Amino acid sequence: MVHPGHRQSRGLADSQAGDEGSDRKMNTHHLTTSRTNPQFYIFSQLFGNDFNWNNCNWEGIQNVTWEEFWQREGHELLEQKWHKRFPEYKDLIDVVSSEEQGLWQELWEKHASDYSDKFWYIFSCAFENYQRYLAKSFGLVVAKNSEDVEQDLQNLSLTNKPIKSKQQREKEENESYLTAKNDPEDCDEEQQLRLLGLPTSFASKAHIINRQEKKTQYEPSCSDSEDDEDLLTMENSENEALHGVQSGSVKKNKRRQGQLKKHKARMPECMQEDNNKMVKYWVKRFSLFSRFDQGIRLDRESWFSVTPEKIAKQTARRLACDVILDAFCGCGGNAIQFANTCGRVIAVDIDAEKLAMAKHNAGIYGVAHKIEFIHADFLQFAATTKLRPNVVFLSPPWGGPDYQKQATFDIETNLLPVGASNLMQLSRSLASDVAFFLPRNANMKQVVALSGVGQQCEVEHNYLDTRMVALTAYYGKGIIKGSVGEDE
């Protein structure tokens, strides 16, 4: 299958026209979103008690998911990469000749082609992970064909990466994931221009920007802040290499310790404990709230329970309606996004402090006036209220980060305050359409069983780059849209 990124990406002229008269807006947008920009994929299917692996339209699911991703954020990612590689472009494009503008256009097309290939590769890895996850969830074993195995061997020989142990692979699956910035760094701009047969300067000598030769390095994960502690710099000096593994490990440890101290100095007091365990949440703060630096408030528990903003936006798009009830609103990650797509949002939480934080955070996004915050226990509220929303959204506590240690998360015994079936029963007494936000390792058979005998549910598996972070299940004819890629 050939990915559609090339034919869907806009040219420089289209980009300029779309941002005409708003250069400041474009620059500011680039600065804020570049801190946290994982690729977000949503693989969706219908599931019922008669789910049959062999009937899945895998190619259709892959095609539709890629096209939706590219329409949603593909060009934005290309532009961010472009401005990082060529920061002088915005200043030069207004003073160069039409011939030189044509050369810039050629360079943009090469850039778009190269990076859409990289995005496609990351997407393909995520899709393979999705298939493996589903196979494992339903107790199936999906063997690779000989061509896939041969390709894997070729990739292994090209990248020269050592074979990793089972323990290492499991650790990486849980703690890290591939991002668009994990690819080795391209040639510097001058080298790329020469390879394309283009002049190395598009303006007068006064505009030439002298560049220092960059050291080869791995860039930080795009889902982390710009000073991610995982940044590793590869030294090129031959004298450095003579020190071998020992000096390298010492320098790496010192570098990591320095980054850890830097992060901890900026973290709130509620995150200072637990021997650096909270640092990984801090470096991903802008993926939780893109406006975090404008005063977002979170307590310790909310750092590992709030829905990442991209996922919250997708859920809000899917659940757009007149009145929605957010039964466990916490610090407001979902309620804020619901306010952008729903006429009225009822946000309920048993914790008064979290509710106050949610209201404050909603104010930062300018939607507090569209949300009614109710301090109540949802179990009691559902049993006594006369409210009849169009949709009930459930994102109950998962029991803290330890849920990740379980191979399969039992949604009947591990969800708080009660199991999924009880929560579903209460929600269905208020509305026929219900959505559930659940851990990535949730028991899929239990998730499907919530739909009832002879009924179906739709499940979105949410991936940030190649790592699944959670799943969203939809129940009720009003919000199930059908299987992505399903044949007509």
Coordinates of C-alpha atoms in Angstrom, one line a residue, residues 148-390:
D148 CA 7.6 -9.3 6.8
V149 CA 10.3 -11.4 8.5
E150 CA 12.7 -10.7 5.7
Q151 CA 12.0 -7.0 5.8
D152 CA 12.6 -7.0 9.6
L153 CA 16.0 -8.7 9.0
Q154 CA 16.9 -6.0 6.5
N155 CA 15.9 -3.2 8.8
L156 CA 18.0 -4.9 11.6
S157 CA 21.1 -5.0 9.4
L158 CA 20.6 -1.5 8.2
T159 CA 20.2 0.0 11.6
N160 CA 22.8 -2.1 13.3
K161 CA 20.8 -2.3 16.5
P162 CA 21.6 -5.1 18.9
I163 CA 18.9 -7.7 19.6
K164 CA 17.2 -6.9 22.9
S165 CA 16.2 -9.3 25.6
K166 CA 12.5 -10.0 26.4
Q167 CA 12.8 -7.9 29.6
Q168 CA 14.3 -4.9 27.7
R169 CA 11.5 -5.1 25.1
E170 CA 8.8 -5.2 27.8
K171 CA 10.3 -2.3 29.6
E172 CA 10.4 -0.2 26.5
E173 CA 6.9 -1.1 25.6
N174 CA 5.7 0.2 29.0
E175 CA 7.9 3.3 29.4
S176 CA 9.0 4.6 26.0
Y177 CA 7.7 4.9 22.5
L178 CA 9.0 5.9 19.0
T179 CA 8.4 9.5 17.9
A180 CA 8.9 11.5 14.8
K181 CA 12.1 13.0 16.3
N182 CA 13.6 9.6 17.0
D183 CA 14.9 9.3 13.4
P184 CA 18.6 10.1 13.0
E185 CA 19.1 13.7 12.2
D186 CA 19.2 14.7 8.6
C187 CA 22.1 16.5 6.9
D188 CA 22.3 20.1 7.8
E189 CA 20.5 22.6 5.5
E190 CA 23.6 23.5 3.4
Q191 CA 24.3 19.9 2.6
Q192 CA 20.7 19.2 1.6
L193 CA 20.7 22.2 -0.7
R194 CA 23.9 21.0 -2.4
L195 CA 22.5 17.5 -2.8
L196 CA 19.5 19.0 -4.5
G197 CA 21.7 21.1 -6.8
L198 CA 20.3 24.3 -5.2
P199 CA 22.3 27.4 -4.2
T200 CA 23.3 27.5 -0.6
S201 CA 21.9 31.0 -0.2
F202 CA 18.7 32.5 -1.4
A203 CA 19.5 36.1 -0.6
S204 CA 22.2 38.7 -0.5
K205 CA 25.4 38.1 1.5
A206 CA 23.9 40.2 4.3
H207 CA 21.2 37.6 4.8
I208 CA 23.5 34.6 4.8
I209 CA 23.4 32.8 8.1
N210 CA 26.6 31.2 9.2
R211 CA 25.9 27.8 10.7
Q212 CA 28.1 25.9 13.0
E213 CA 28.5 22.2 12.3
K214 CA 26.0 20.3 14.3
K215 CA 27.0 17.3 16.4
T216 CA 25.2 14.1 15.7
Q217 CA 22.5 13.6 18.3
Y218 CA 19.2 12.1 19.0
E219 CA 16.4 14.7 19.5
P220 CA 14.2 14.6 22.5
S221 CA 10.8 12.9 22.3
C222 CA 8.3 15.2 20.7
S223 CA 5.8 14.3 23.5
D224 CA 8.2 15.7 26.1
S225 CA 9.4 19.2 26.8
E226 CA 12.4 20.7 24.9
D227 CA 14.8 19.8 27.7
D228 CA 13.8 16.1 28.1
E229 CA 16.1 14.2 30.4
D230 CA 16.4 11.4 27.8
L231 CA 18.4 13.6 25.4
L232 CA 21.6 11.9 24.6
T233 CA 24.5 13.6 22.8
M234 CA 26.9 11.5 20.8
E235 CA 30.4 12.7 21.1
N236 CA 32.5 12.8 17.8
S237 CA 35.9 13.4 19.3
E238 CA 38.4 10.6 18.9
N239 CA 39.9 11.4 22.2
E240 CA 36.5 11.0 23.8
A241 CA 36.1 7.6 22.2
L242 CA 39.3 6.3 23.7
H243 CA 37.8 6.5 27.2
G244 CA 35.4 3.7 26.1
V245 CA 32.3 2.6 27.9
Q246 CA 33.3 3.6 31.4
S247 CA 33.7 7.3 30.7
G248 CA 30.6 7.3 28.5
S249 CA 28.4 5.8 31.1
V250 CA 29.7 8.3 33.7
K251 CA 29.0 11.3 31.4
K252 CA 25.6 9.9 30.6
N253 CA 24.7 9.5 34.2
K254 CA 26.0 13.0 35.1
R255 CA 24.0 14.4 32.3
R256 CA 20.8 12.7 33.3
Q257 CA 21.3 13.7 37.0
G258 CA 21.8 17.3 35.8
Q259 CA 18.6 17.2 33.8
L260 CA 16.7 15.6 36.7
K261 CA 17.8 18.3 39.0
K262 CA 16.7 20.9 36.5
H263 CA 13.3 19.4 36.1
K264 CA 12.7 18.9 39.9
A265 CA 13.6 22.6 40.5
R266 CA 10.6 23.6 38.4
M267 CA 8.2 21.0 39.6
P268 CA 5.5 21.8 42.2
E269 CA 5.9 20.5 45.7
C270 CA 3.3 17.8 45.3
M271 CA 5.5 16.1 42.8
Q272 CA 8.9 16.4 44.7
E273 CA 8.5 13.1 46.5
D274 CA 8.8 9.5 45.3
N275 CA 12.5 9.6 44.3
N276 CA 12.1 11.1 40.8
K277 CA 9.1 8.9 39.8
M278 CA 7.0 12.0 38.9
V279 CA 9.6 13.6 36.6
K280 CA 8.3 11.6 33.6
Y281 CA 4.9 13.2 34.1
W282 CA 6.3 16.6 34.4
V283 CA 8.2 16.5 31.1
K284 CA 5.0 15.6 29.3
R285 CA 2.9 18.4 30.9
F286 CA 2.2 20.1 27.6
S287 CA 0.7 16.9 26.2
L288 CA -1.8 17.0 29.1
F289 CA -2.7 20.7 28.7
S290 CA -1.3 22.8 25.8
R291 CA -1.8 25.9 27.9
F292 CA -0.1 24.5 31.0
D293 CA 2.3 27.4 31.3
Q294 CA -0.7 29.8 31.6
G295 CA -1.5 28.6 35.1
I296 CA -3.0 25.1 34.9
R297 CA -3.5 23.6 38.3
L298 CA -3.1 19.9 39.1
D299 CA -2.9 17.9 42.3
R300 CA -0.5 14.9 42.5
E301 CA -3.1 12.3 41.6
S302 CA -4.3 14.3 38.5
W303 CA -0.8 14.1 37.0
F304 CA -1.3 10.5 36.2
S305 CA -5.1 10.4 35.7
V306 CA -5.9 13.4 33.5
T307 CA -6.7 12.6 29.8
P308 CA -4.0 13.8 27.4
E309 CA -5.4 16.8 25.5
K310 CA -5.4 15.3 22.0
I311 CA -7.4 12.3 23.2
A312 CA -9.8 14.6 25.1
K313 CA -10.4 16.6 21.9
Q314 CA -11.1 13.5 19.9
T315 CA -13.6 12.2 22.5
A316 CA -15.3 15.6 22.5
R317 CA -15.6 15.5 18.7
R318 CA -17.2 12.1 19.0
L319 CA -19.6 13.0 21.8
A320 CA -20.8 16.3 20.5
C321 CA -24.4 16.8 21.7
D322 CA -26.7 19.2 23.6
V323 CA -26.1 18.0 27.2
I324 CA -23.2 15.8 28.4
L325 CA -22.5 14.5 31.9
D326 CA -18.9 14.1 32.9
A327 CA -19.3 11.7 35.8
F328 CA -15.6 11.9 37.1
C329 CA -14.4 15.2 35.9
G330 CA -11.2 15.4 38.1
C331 CA -9.2 18.5 37.1
G332 CA -11.2 19.1 34.0
G333 CA -9.2 17.7 31.0
N334 CA -12.3 16.2 29.3
A335 CA -14.9 18.7 30.5
I336 CA -12.9 21.6 29.0
Q337 CA -12.9 19.9 25.6
F338 CA -16.6 18.9 25.9
A339 CA -17.4 22.6 26.4
N340 CA -16.1 23.2 22.8
T341 CA -18.4 20.7 21.2
C342 CA -21.5 20.4 23.5
G343 CA -24.2 22.9 24.4
R344 CA -24.0 22.2 28.1
V345 CA -21.5 20.3 30.3
I346 CA -22.4 18.9 33.7
A347 CA -19.1 18.1 35.5
V348 CA -19.4 16.0 38.7
D349 CA -16.7 15.0 41.1
I350 CA -16.6 13.9 44.7
D351 CA -13.4 15.8 45.4
A352 CA -14.1 19.5 46.1
E353 CA -10.4 20.5 45.5
K354 CA -10.3 18.8 42.1
L355 CA -13.5 20.5 41.2
A356 CA -12.1 23.9 42.1
M357 CA -9.0 23.2 40.0
A358 CA -11.2 22.1 37.1
K359 CA -13.1 25.4 37.2
H360 CA -9.9 27.3 37.3
N361 CA -8.4 25.4 34.4
A362 CA -11.6 25.8 32.4
G363 CA -11.2 29.6 32.9
I364 CA -7.8 29.4 31.3
Y365 CA -9.4 27.9 28.2
G366 CA -12.3 30.4 28.3
V367 CA -15.0 27.8 28.7
A368 CA -15.9 27.9 32.4
H369 CA -19.2 29.6 31.7
K370 CA -20.4 26.6 29.7
I371 CA -19.7 24.1 32.5
E372 CA -21.8 23.4 35.5
F373 CA -19.6 22.0 38.3
I374 CA -21.3 19.8 40.8
H375 CA -19.7 18.5 44.0
A376 CA -21.2 15.1 44.5
D377 CA -20.6 11.4 44.5
F378 CA -21.7 10.1 41.1
L379 CA -23.2 7.0 42.6
Q380 CA -25.6 9.0 44.7
F381 CA -26.1 11.7 42.1
A382 CA -27.1 9.2 39.4
A383 CA -29.6 7.6 41.7
T384 CA -31.4 10.8 42.7
T385 CA -31.0 13.3 39.9
K386 CA -33.8 14.2 37.5
L387 CA -31.2 15.3 34.9
R388 CA -31.4 13.4 31.6
P389 CA -28.3 14.2 29.5
N390 CA -27.8 13.0 25.9

